[in-house]
């Protein structure tokens, strides 16, 4: 079955450490997105990518980095510069940037800073 | 900038009663609107979308939504609520960017609680 796989499901990090969240899709989608979810704040866009080797900052990109070396993969690194990284992170994809349809989401990764 | 608002943090409804979860939007141009549902510690699942055409949109699990251009609303409805419908619901709008691409803007979510 096609879908989006995020790993790990749960991750604990000590302050000062970088961590990388994995996002892989086998839907043959061009566009991929990373969102951060905090209670009562909805989803906020961190980074997005429309094609391989290209990505753009979203609304809250500070302290995060991404890469898009393959169409299927869009990993997110939470760096030590991110002051409040504890959150639920969601990866999503869509067919193309011009597609008028919905986003498809992974199951999320919950990051906790100890 | 485009935006959506979900005015209710929580909605309580008795099982078997009709339910409504409210969403209003602010867009320039034609709106592309979506509803998603999220169960605890899970990703978002797509319910339905409005792109153009009929103002009453039917979606998954018996949900429907009514697009009202004059009231700039896109409320989610279901004729008869189930306890299993208890979850967090998000309204979203697609926003065009200057680069010719798009991003999706989400509301803050409404928690639906269906009481047995």
Coordinates of C-alpha atoms in Angstrom, one line a residue:
Chain A
X1 CA 0.0 0.0 0.0
X2 CA 1.2 3.5 -0.8
X3 CA 1.7 6.0 2.0
X4 CA 4.0 8.1 4.0
X5 CA 6.3 6.6 6.7
X6 CA 7.7 8.7 9.5
X7 CA 10.3 7.4 11.9
X8 CA 10.9 7.2 14.8
X9 CA 7.4 7.5 16.3
X10 CA 8.8 8.7 19.6
X11 CA 12.2 10.4 20.1
X12 CA 13.9 11.8 23.2
X13 CA 16.6 14.3 22.9
X14 CA 18.9 16.0 25.4
X15 CA 19.4 19.7 25.1
X16 CA 22.2 20.7 22.7
X17 CA 21.7 17.6 20.5
X18 CA 20.6 17.6 16.9
X19 CA 18.1 15.0 15.8
X20 CA 16.8 13.9 12.4
X21 CA 13.3 12.8 11.7
X22 CA 12.8 10.6 8.7
X23 CA 10.0 10.9 6.1
X24 CA 9.6 8.5 3.2
X25 CA 6.8 8.4 0.7
X26 CA 6.0 5.8 -2.1
X27 CA 3.1 7.8 -3.6
X28 CA 5.2 9.3 -6.3
X29 CA 4.3 12.7 -5.0
X30 CA 6.4 15.7 -6.1
X31 CA 5.6 18.0 -3.1
X32 CA 6.5 17.3 0.5
X33 CA 5.9 19.3 3.7
X34 CA 6.9 19.4 7.3
X35 CA 4.5 20.7 9.9
X36 CA 4.8 21.2 13.6
X37 CA 1.8 20.7 15.9
X38 CA 1.5 22.1 19.4
X39 CA -1.7 22.0 21.5
X40 CA -4.1 24.7 20.7
X41 CA -2.0 26.1 17.8
X42 CA -3.0 23.9 14.9
X43 CA -0.3 23.0 12.4
X44 CA 2.5 25.4 11.5
X45 CA 4.6 25.0 8.3
X46 CA 8.3 24.4 8.9
X47 CA 9.7 23.7 5.4
X48 CA 8.3 22.5 2.1
X49 CA 9.7 21.1 -1.2
X50 CA 8.2 21.1 -4.6
X51 CA 10.9 19.2 -6.5
X52 CA 14.2 17.3 -5.8
X53 CA 17.1 19.5 -4.6
X54 CA 14.8 22.4 -3.9
X55 CA 13.0 23.5 -0.7
X56 CA 11.7 26.6 0.8
X57 CA 11.3 27.9 4.4
X58 CA 7.8 27.9 5.9
X59 CA 6.5 30.1 8.7
X60 CA 8.7 28.7 11.5
X61 CA 11.9 27.5 9.8
X62 CA 14.4 28.8 12.4
X63 CA 16.3 26.0 14.2
X64 CA 15.3 23.4 11.5
X65 CA 17.0 22.1 8.4
X66 CA 15.9 19.8 5.6
X67 CA 17.2 18.1 2.4
X68 CA 15.5 16.7 -0.7
X69 CA 18.1 14.5 -2.4
X70 CA 15.5 12.0 -3.5
X71 CA 11.9 12.4 -4.6
X72 CA 10.8 9.8 -1.9
X73 CA 12.6 11.3 1.0
X74 CA 12.4 14.6 2.9
X75 CA 14.2 14.3 6.3
X76 CA 13.9 17.1 8.9
X77 CA 16.8 17.9 11.3
X78 CA 15.9 19.7 14.5
X79 CA 19.0 21.5 15.5
X80 CA 20.2 22.7 18.9
X81 CA 19.3 26.2 17.8
X82 CA 15.6 25.4 18.1
X83 CA 14.7 26.8 21.5
X84 CA 11.5 24.8 22.1
X85 CA 11.6 21.6 20.0
X86 CA 9.2 19.5 22.1
X87 CA 6.3 18.9 19.7
X88 CA 4.5 16.5 17.4
X89 CA 6.0 16.7 13.9
X90 CA 4.0 15.7 10.8
X91 CA 5.2 15.1 7.3
X92 CA 2.9 15.4 4.3
X93 CA 2.9 15.2 0.6
X94 CA 0.8 16.1 -2.4
X95 CA 0.9 15.2 -6.1
X96 CA 2.3 18.4 -7.4
X97 CA 2.4 22.0 -6.4
X98 CA -0.4 22.8 -8.9
X99 CA -2.6 19.9 -7.7
X100 CA -5.8 21.2 -6.3
X101 CA -6.2 18.2 -4.0
X102 CA -5.5 17.2 -0.5
X103 CA -2.4 16.6 1.5
X104 CA -1.5 13.0 2.6
X105 CA 0.0 12.7 6.1
X106 CA 2.3 10.4 7.9
X107 CA 1.6 9.1 11.4
X108 CA 3.8 11.7 13.0
X109 CA 6.9 11.8 15.2
X110 CA 6.7 13.0 18.8
X111 CA 9.9 14.7 20.0
X112 CA 10.5 15.3 23.7
X113 CA 13.5 17.3 25.0
X114 CA 14.7 16.1 28.3
Chain B
X1 CA -2.7 36.1 3.5
X2 CA -5.3 33.4 3.5
X3 CA -6.6 32.1 6.8
X4 CA -9.2 29.9 8.4
X5 CA -10.8 30.2 11.9
X6 CA -12.3 27.5 14.0
X7 CA -14.2 29.5 16.7
X8 CA -14.9 26.5 19.0
X9 CA -12.2 24.7 20.9
X10 CA -14.6 21.9 21.7
X11 CA -18.0 20.7 20.7
X12 CA -20.0 18.2 22.7
X13 CA -22.9 16.3 21.1
X14 CA -25.0 13.3 22.2
X15 CA -24.7 10.1 20.1
X16 CA -27.3 10.0 17.4
X17 CA -27.7 13.8 17.3
X18 CA -26.6 15.9 14.3
X19 CA -23.2 17.6 14.7
X20 CA -21.7 20.7 13.3
X21 CA -18.1 21.9 13.5
X22 CA -17.6 25.4 12.4
X23 CA -15.0 26.9 10.1
X24 CA -14.8 30.4 8.5
X25 CA -12.2 31.5 5.9
X26 CA -10.6 34.6 4.6
X27 CA -9.1 34.3 1.1
X28 CA -8.4 36.3 -2.0
X29 CA -9.8 34.6 -5.0
X30 CA -11.5 31.3 -5.1
X31 CA -11.1 29.2 -1.9
X32 CA -9.8 25.7 -1.9
X33 CA -11.0 24.3 1.4
X34 CA -10.4 21.0 3.3
X35 CA -11.4 19.1 6.4
X36 CA -9.2 16.6 8.2
X37 CA -9.7 14.5 11.3
X38 CA -6.9 13.5 13.8
X39 CA -7.1 10.7 16.4
X40 CA -4.7 10.8 19.4
X41 CA -1.0 10.5 18.4
X42 CA -1.9 9.9 14.8
X43 CA -1.5 11.8 11.6
X44 CA -4.3 13.7 9.9
X45 CA -6.8 11.9 7.7
X46 CA -8.5 13.7 4.8
X47 CA -12.3 13.9 5.1
X48 CA -13.5 16.1 2.2
X49 CA -12.7 19.2 0.1
X50 CA -14.3 22.0 -1.8
X51 CA -12.7 23.1 -5.0
X52 CA -15.7 24.3 -7.1
X53 CA -19.2 23.3 -8.0
X54 CA -21.9 22.0 -5.6
X55 CA -21.9 23.9 -2.3
X56 CA -22.7 20.6 -0.4
X57 CA -19.7 18.4 -0.4
X58 CA -19.9 14.8 0.7
X59 CA -16.9 13.0 2.2
X60 CA -15.7 10.0 4.2
X61 CA -17.4 8.3 7.2
X62 CA -20.8 10.1 6.5
X63 CA -19.4 13.6 6.9
X64 CA -20.4 16.5 4.6
X65 CA -19.7 20.2 4.5
X66 CA -21.5 23.2 3.3
X67 CA -19.7 25.9 1.4
X68 CA -21.3 29.3 2.0
X69 CA -19.7 32.1 0.0
X70 CA -21.7 35.0 1.4
X71 CA -20.9 33.9 5.0
X72 CA -17.4 32.8 4.1
X73 CA -18.0 29.5 6.0
X74 CA -17.3 25.9 5.4
X75 CA -19.0 24.0 8.3
X76 CA -18.5 20.3 8.8
X77 CA -21.7 18.3 9.4
X78 CA -23.0 14.8 10.1
X79 CA -26.6 13.9 10.5
X80 CA -26.1 11.3 13.3
X81 CA -23.0 11.4 15.5
X82 CA -21.2 8.3 16.6
X83 CA -19.0 7.9 19.7
X84 CA -16.2 6.9 17.3
X85 CA -16.4 10.3 15.7
X86 CA -14.8 11.8 18.8
X87 CA -11.5 13.3 17.6
X88 CA -9.8 16.6 16.7
X89 CA -11.0 18.2 13.5
X90 CA -9.0 20.7 11.4
X91 CA -10.2 23.0 8.7
X92 CA -7.6 24.1 6.1
X93 CA -7.2 26.4 3.1
X94 CA -4.8 26.2 0.2
X95 CA -2.8 29.4 -0.2
X96 CA -1.0 30.4 -3.5
X97 CA 2.6 31.6 -3.1
X98 CA 4.4 34.1 -5.2
X99 CA 6.6 31.3 -6.6
X100 CA 3.6 29.7 -8.2
X101 CA 3.5 27.0 -5.6
X102 CA 1.0 26.5 -2.8
X103 CA 1.0 25.9 0.9
X104 CA -1.8 24.7 3.2
X105 CA -3.0 26.8 6.2
X106 CA -4.7 25.0 9.0
X107 CA -7.1 26.2 11.7
X108 CA -6.4 25.6 15.4
X109 CA -8.6 22.6 15.5
X110 CA -11.9 21.7 17.2
X111 CA -12.2 18.8 19.6
X112 CA -15.4 16.9 19.1
X113 CA -16.7 14.8 21.9
X114 CA -19.6 12.5 21.2
X115 CA -21.3 11.4 24.4
X116 CA -23.0 7.9 24.7

